[in-house]
Short mmCIF file of C-alpha atoms in Angstrom, two decimals:
data_model
loop_
_atom_site.label_atom_id
_atom_site.label_comp_id
_atom_site.label_asym_id
_atom_site.label_seq_id
_atom_site.Cartn_x
_atom_site.Cartn_y
_atom_site.Cartn_z
CA MET A 1 106.99 80.63 108.92
CA ILE A 2 108.79 80.51 112.31
CA GLU A 3 112.55 80.28 111.80
CA ALA A 4 113.64 80.81 115.42
CA ALA A 5 112.27 81.04 118.95
CA MET A 6 113.57 83.75 121.27
CA ILE A 7 113.47 83.29 125.03
CA TRP A 8 112.46 86.61 126.60
CA ASN A 9 113.42 90.14 125.59
CA GLU A 10 116.29 92.16 127.06
CA PRO A 11 116.62 90.14 130.28
CA ASN A 12 119.40 92.41 131.56
CA ASN A 13 117.25 95.53 131.15
CA LYS A 14 115.13 96.30 134.22
CA SER A 15 112.34 97.48 131.90
CA HIS A 16 111.88 93.82 130.96
CA TRP A 17 113.21 91.80 133.93
CA ASP A 18 113.16 93.00 137.52
CA PRO A 19 116.63 92.54 139.10
CA ASP A 20 115.24 93.27 142.56
CA VAL A 21 113.05 90.17 142.31
CA ASP A 22 115.85 88.12 140.75
CA PRO A 23 119.27 89.47 141.78
CA GLY A 24 122.00 87.67 139.89
CA TRP A 25 119.53 86.26 137.32
CA ALA A 26 119.47 82.82 138.92
CA ARG A 27 115.71 82.51 138.37
CA PHE A 28 116.02 83.78 134.82
CA ALA A 29 118.74 81.24 134.04
CA GLN A 30 116.55 78.42 135.34
CA MET A 31 113.56 79.66 133.35
CA ALA A 32 115.62 80.03 130.16
CA TRP A 33 117.03 76.52 130.58
CA LEU A 34 113.56 75.05 131.01
CA ALA A 35 112.17 77.03 128.07
CA GLY A 36 115.03 76.02 125.81
CA GLN A 37 114.55 72.38 126.68
CA ALA A 38 110.78 72.64 126.08
CA ILE A 39 111.24 74.32 122.70
CA GLN A 40 113.72 71.67 121.60
CA SER A 41 111.33 68.91 122.65
CA ALA A 42 108.57 70.55 120.60
CA ASN A 43 110.75 71.08 117.52
CA ALA A 44 114.39 70.01 117.55
CA ARG A 45 115.25 71.83 114.30
CA LEU A 46 114.24 75.28 115.56
CA PRO A 47 117.08 77.58 116.70
CA ARG A 48 116.61 78.84 120.26
CA VAL A 49 117.75 82.43 120.76
CA LEU A 50 118.61 83.98 124.11
CA GLY A 51 116.69 87.23 124.47
CA GLY A 52 118.72 90.15 123.14
CA MET A 53 121.03 91.81 125.66
CA SER A 54 120.53 95.50 126.31
CA PRO A 55 123.06 96.74 127.26
CA ILE A 56 125.56 94.57 125.40
CA ASP A 57 127.42 92.96 128.27
CA PRO A 58 129.86 90.01 128.12
CA CYS A 59 129.73 89.73 131.92
CA PHE A 60 126.01 89.08 131.78
CA LEU A 61 126.64 86.31 129.26
CA HIS A 62 129.35 84.76 131.43
CA ASN A 63 126.94 84.81 134.38
CA LEU A 64 124.27 82.92 132.44
CA ALA A 65 126.81 80.49 131.06
CA GLY A 66 127.97 79.72 134.59
CA ARG A 67 124.38 79.00 135.57
CA GLY A 68 123.89 76.58 132.63
CA ALA A 69 121.40 78.71 130.70
CA LEU A 70 123.46 78.70 127.50
CA ASP A 71 123.36 74.92 127.38
CA GLN A 72 119.79 75.17 126.09
CA VAL A 73 120.17 77.93 123.47
CA ASP A 74 121.72 77.95 120.00
CA VAL A 75 122.13 81.70 119.44
CA VAL A 76 122.75 84.78 121.58
CA ALA A 77 121.38 88.16 120.59
CA VAL A 78 122.24 91.79 121.21
CA HIS A 79 120.33 95.08 120.98
CA GLY A 80 121.93 98.46 120.43
CA PHE A 81 120.79 102.06 120.05
CA PRO A 82 124.00 104.12 120.22
CA LEU A 83 122.47 107.35 118.90
CA ASP A 84 119.64 107.32 121.43
CA TRP A 85 120.21 105.26 124.58
CA ASN A 86 123.64 103.64 124.70
CA LEU A 87 126.80 105.33 125.96
CA TRP A 88 128.93 104.35 122.99
CA CYS A 89 129.45 105.54 119.41
CA ILE A 90 127.65 103.98 116.45
CA ASP A 91 131.05 103.19 114.87
CA GLU A 92 131.74 100.82 117.77
CA TRP A 93 129.22 98.27 116.50
CA PRO A 94 131.88 95.85 115.14
CA GLN A 95 133.72 96.06 118.47
CA LYS A 96 130.53 95.29 120.41
CA ILE A 97 129.86 92.22 118.27
CA ALA A 98 133.46 91.09 118.75
CA GLU A 99 133.17 91.41 122.54
CA ILE A 100 130.24 88.99 122.61
CA ARG A 101 131.84 86.60 120.14
CA ALA A 102 134.84 86.43 122.45
CA ALA A 103 132.54 85.44 125.32
CA THR A 104 130.73 82.54 123.64
CA HIS A 105 131.03 79.96 120.88
CA LEU A 106 127.41 80.61 119.89
CA PRO A 107 126.41 82.72 116.85
CA VAL A 108 125.53 86.35 117.60
CA TRP A 109 122.40 87.95 116.10
CA VAL A 110 121.46 91.63 116.21
CA THR A 111 117.74 91.42 116.87
CA GLU A 112 117.13 95.12 117.58
CA VAL A 113 119.04 98.08 116.23
CA GLY A 114 117.61 101.48 115.49
CA VAL A 115 117.82 105.25 115.41
CA SER A 116 114.99 107.58 116.37
CA SER A 117 113.78 110.53 114.32
CA PHE A 118 113.17 112.46 117.57
CA GLY A 119 115.67 115.19 116.67
CA ALA A 120 115.50 115.05 112.88
CA GLU A 121 114.38 112.56 110.25
CA GLU A 122 117.64 113.15 108.41
CA VAL A 123 119.53 111.69 111.39
CA GLN A 124 117.48 108.51 111.25
CA ALA A 125 117.92 108.19 107.47
CA TRP A 126 121.68 108.52 107.89
CA GLY A 127 121.54 106.01 110.74
CA VAL A 128 119.91 103.37 108.54
CA ASP A 129 122.73 103.55 106.00
CA ARG A 130 125.50 103.72 108.60
CA THR A 131 124.09 100.82 110.60
CA ALA A 132 123.78 98.67 107.49
CA SER A 133 127.37 99.40 106.46
CA LEU A 134 128.70 98.58 109.94
CA LEU A 135 126.74 95.37 110.52
CA HIS A 136 126.47 93.81 107.07
CA GLY A 137 128.43 90.55 107.15
CA LYS A 138 128.99 90.83 110.91
CA ALA A 139 125.82 88.99 112.03
CA PRO A 140 123.56 86.37 110.43
CA ARG A 141 120.48 88.38 111.44
CA ILE A 142 120.02 92.15 111.67
CA HIS A 143 116.57 93.44 112.66
CA TRP A 144 115.83 97.15 112.43
CA TYR A 145 113.57 98.49 115.18
CA SER A 146 110.98 99.29 113.99
CA LEU A 147 108.50 99.61 111.11
CA TYR A 148 106.02 101.89 112.94
CA ASP A 149 106.38 104.66 115.45
CA LEU A 150 104.88 103.74 118.81
CA PRO A 151 101.46 105.41 119.13
CA ARG A 152 101.64 108.26 121.62
CA ALA A 153 98.52 106.95 123.37
CA TRP A 154 100.43 103.76 124.30
CA PRO A 155 103.02 103.69 127.09
CA ALA A 156 106.58 102.73 126.21
CA THR A 157 107.86 99.61 127.97
CA THR A 158 110.16 101.27 130.49
CA ARG A 159 110.42 101.80 134.23
CA HIS A 160 112.03 105.25 134.02
CA ARG A 161 109.83 107.70 132.09
CA GLU A 162 110.40 111.29 133.23
CA ALA A 163 113.71 110.40 134.85
CA GLU A 164 115.01 109.51 131.39
CA GLY A 165 114.47 113.01 130.00
CA SER A 166 114.27 112.96 126.21
CA SER A 167 115.30 109.28 126.18
CA TYR A 168 111.79 108.21 127.16
CA TYR A 169 110.20 110.15 124.32
CA ARG A 170 112.59 108.73 121.76
CA HIS A 171 110.72 105.43 122.14
CA PHE A 172 107.89 106.95 120.13
CA TYR A 173 110.01 107.90 117.08
CA MET A 174 111.84 104.67 116.20
CA GLY A 175 109.71 103.71 113.18
CA LEU A 176 110.28 104.05 109.46
CA LEU A 177 106.61 105.02 109.33
CA ARG A 178 104.92 107.64 111.46
CA GLU A 179 102.07 106.69 113.77
CA ASP A 180 99.55 107.56 111.02
CA GLY A 181 101.31 105.24 108.56
CA THR A 182 102.97 107.91 106.41
CA PRO A 183 106.60 107.33 105.39
CA LYS A 184 109.62 109.06 106.87
CA LEU A 185 112.81 109.85 104.96
CA SER A 186 114.35 106.64 106.31
CA LEU A 187 111.82 104.33 104.66
CA GLU A 188 113.29 104.50 101.18
CA ARG A 189 116.82 104.21 102.55
CA PHE A 190 115.87 101.08 104.50
CA GLY A 191 114.46 99.49 101.34
CA GLN A 192 117.92 99.66 99.81
CA HIS A 193 119.23 97.25 102.47
CA THR A 194 116.65 94.44 102.30
CA PRO A 195 116.55 91.50 102.45
CA ALA A 196 119.89 91.55 104.29
CA MET A 197 118.31 93.71 106.97
CA GLY A 198 115.08 92.57 108.60
CA ILE A 199 112.55 94.30 110.83
CA CYS A 200 111.59 93.98 114.49
CA GLN A 201 107.97 95.03 114.92
CA TRP A 202 106.01 94.33 118.09
CA PHE A 203 102.28 93.90 117.57
CA HIS A 204 100.13 94.68 120.58
CA PHE A 205 97.08 92.57 121.37
CA GLU A 206 94.58 92.93 118.50
CA ASP A 207 96.86 95.53 116.90
CA HIS A 208 95.03 97.52 114.23
CA ARG A 209 98.26 97.95 112.24
CA LEU A 210 98.84 94.27 111.45
CA ASP A 211 97.43 94.07 107.92
CA ASP A 212 98.95 97.37 106.81
CA ALA A 213 102.28 96.28 108.27
CA VAL A 214 102.28 93.15 106.13
CA VAL A 215 101.70 95.26 103.02
CA TRP A 216 104.60 97.56 103.88
CA LEU A 217 106.95 94.71 104.80
CA LYS A 218 106.36 93.02 101.46
CA ARG A 219 106.70 96.30 99.58
CA LEU A 220 110.06 96.89 101.28
CA GLY A 221 111.30 93.41 100.43
CA VAL A 222 111.62 92.30 104.06
CA ARG A 223 112.24 88.58 104.50
CA HIS A 224 113.18 88.30 108.17
CA LEU A 225 110.77 89.59 110.82
CA ARG A 226 111.03 89.53 114.59
CA THR A 227 107.89 89.88 116.68
CA GLY A 228 106.44 88.52 119.91
CA LEU A 229 103.77 86.35 121.46
CA SER A 230 103.07 87.55 124.98
CA TRP A 231 102.70 85.00 127.75
CA ALA A 232 100.69 87.62 129.66
CA ASP A 233 98.36 88.17 126.70
CA SER A 234 97.69 84.44 126.48
CA PHE A 235 95.32 84.83 129.44
CA ARG A 236 93.17 87.45 127.72
CA PRO A 237 89.77 86.46 126.29
CA ASN A 238 90.16 85.34 122.66
CA ALA A 239 93.94 85.23 122.98
CA LEU A 240 94.40 82.23 120.73
CA ALA A 241 92.19 83.76 118.06
CA TRP A 242 94.45 86.82 118.01
CA PHE A 243 97.64 84.75 118.03
CA ASP A 244 96.27 82.68 115.13
CA ARG A 245 95.40 85.80 113.15
CA GLN A 246 98.77 87.37 113.78
CA MET A 247 100.78 84.32 112.82
CA GLU A 248 98.66 83.62 109.74
CA ALA A 249 99.20 87.22 108.56
CA LEU A 250 102.97 86.75 108.95
CA ARG A 251 103.19 83.35 107.32
CA ASP A 252 105.13 84.62 104.28
CA PHE A 253 108.05 85.86 106.41
CA ASP A 254 110.84 84.07 108.27
CA VAL A 255 109.75 84.94 111.80
CA THR A 256 111.79 85.00 114.97
CA VAL A 257 109.07 84.81 117.59
CA THR A 258 109.85 86.15 121.04
CA PHE A 259 108.16 84.67 124.11
CA CYS A 260 108.09 87.05 127.07
CA PHE A 261 106.12 89.03 129.69
CA THR A 262 105.01 87.38 132.91
CA PRO A 263 101.25 87.32 133.63
CA GLU A 264 100.72 89.41 136.75
CA HIS A 265 98.92 86.61 138.59
CA LEU A 266 101.86 84.23 138.00
CA GLY A 267 104.69 86.56 139.01
CA ILE A 268 106.50 86.71 142.31
CA MET A 269 105.48 90.36 142.05
CA PRO A 270 102.35 91.34 140.08
CA HIS A 271 104.20 92.82 137.11
CA HIS A 272 105.15 91.66 133.61
CA THR A 273 108.86 92.06 134.43
CA SER A 274 108.74 89.78 137.45
CA ALA A 275 110.28 86.35 137.57
CA PRO A 276 107.44 83.81 137.62
CA ARG A 277 106.76 81.76 140.73
CA GLU A 278 106.75 78.61 138.58
CA PRO A 279 109.17 78.89 135.65
CA GLU A 280 107.83 75.61 134.30
CA ARG A 281 104.65 77.49 133.34
CA PHE A 282 106.63 79.72 130.97
CA ALA A 283 108.32 76.67 129.42
CA GLU A 284 104.91 75.11 128.88
CA PHE A 285 103.71 78.27 127.12
CA CYS A 286 106.74 78.26 124.81
CA ALA A 287 106.24 74.60 123.93
CA SER A 288 102.55 75.06 123.26
CA MET A 289 103.19 77.97 120.88
CA ILE A 290 105.83 76.01 118.97
CA GLU A 291 103.54 73.02 118.72
CA ARG A 292 100.80 75.28 117.37
CA TYR A 293 102.81 77.39 114.90
CA ALA A 294 105.98 75.41 114.14
CA PRO A 295 105.13 71.76 114.75
CA SER A 296 107.84 69.17 114.42
CA THR A 297 107.75 66.68 111.55
CA ALA A 298 109.15 63.19 111.22
CA SER A 299 111.95 64.51 108.98
CA ASP A 300 113.16 67.10 111.49
CA THR A 301 116.67 66.66 112.84
CA PRO A 302 118.37 68.68 115.57
CA ILE A 303 120.24 71.77 114.37
CA THR A 304 124.01 71.79 114.70
CA ASN A 305 124.88 75.40 113.83
CA ALA A 306 122.44 78.29 113.91
CA VAL A 307 124.59 80.19 111.40
CA ALA A 308 123.33 77.73 108.80
CA VAL A 309 119.95 79.44 108.81
CA ALA A 310 121.52 82.74 107.69
#
């Protein structure tokens, strides 16, 4: 069920990690090292993935390597949205992958890539095909973001909102399905690229879309799924019941599970993007989730190359 464990999400994006609290990412590097060690202790065969970079930045990777964080991960990941948020052309995808490969010996996964239908559904449909042609064979994992549009009643995870102009509102149009579950033009096109291309779909706490999502993912032929288990949500009432339901529903997929979001009461600042006061607490959460959903067995041996899981 779980094929990989991802440590945080977009740590070099201030929407997910506050650089004012942790300038230079020293605290993040320590937390990632502790989490990677804890995950390996819980299950030595499970690849540990550094949360996808957004923006794609070799300097950020060099910084973390210098702080020892990469010693406890097996894969690095990148996120890219060149038609919506990034200041580079979609045809530069192979170059962006090459830049990260030149900065590390670790395999490079693309754990979020997408195109919004904000301007036109035809643009998104074209983007699915172009992305697949550019990335196929370039990365062991490619996860399209996302299956569903973000409901307009939910806030997008960002710190910028109105200052972003149309960029903020593009968050709500990234799905292959509209908010009401009806297909866009891109859905059929995406189905032509599975199982080589997977999906990244975040499920909110007690998300009403979970069961329908499973039906669509199977219909599309998706094998690889990336989702998350929120450290912050783990303090909600009935959190484990929801986590159990979510992971049971996804048991037929190869899941990269992302651990992220600081509980407000444990952060240096009371916000989910804050570095925690005690990074060991995050490592303990990661280990407990692996022990619950991907327990080690006597036959498990440490992995030697994360590309082997491709």
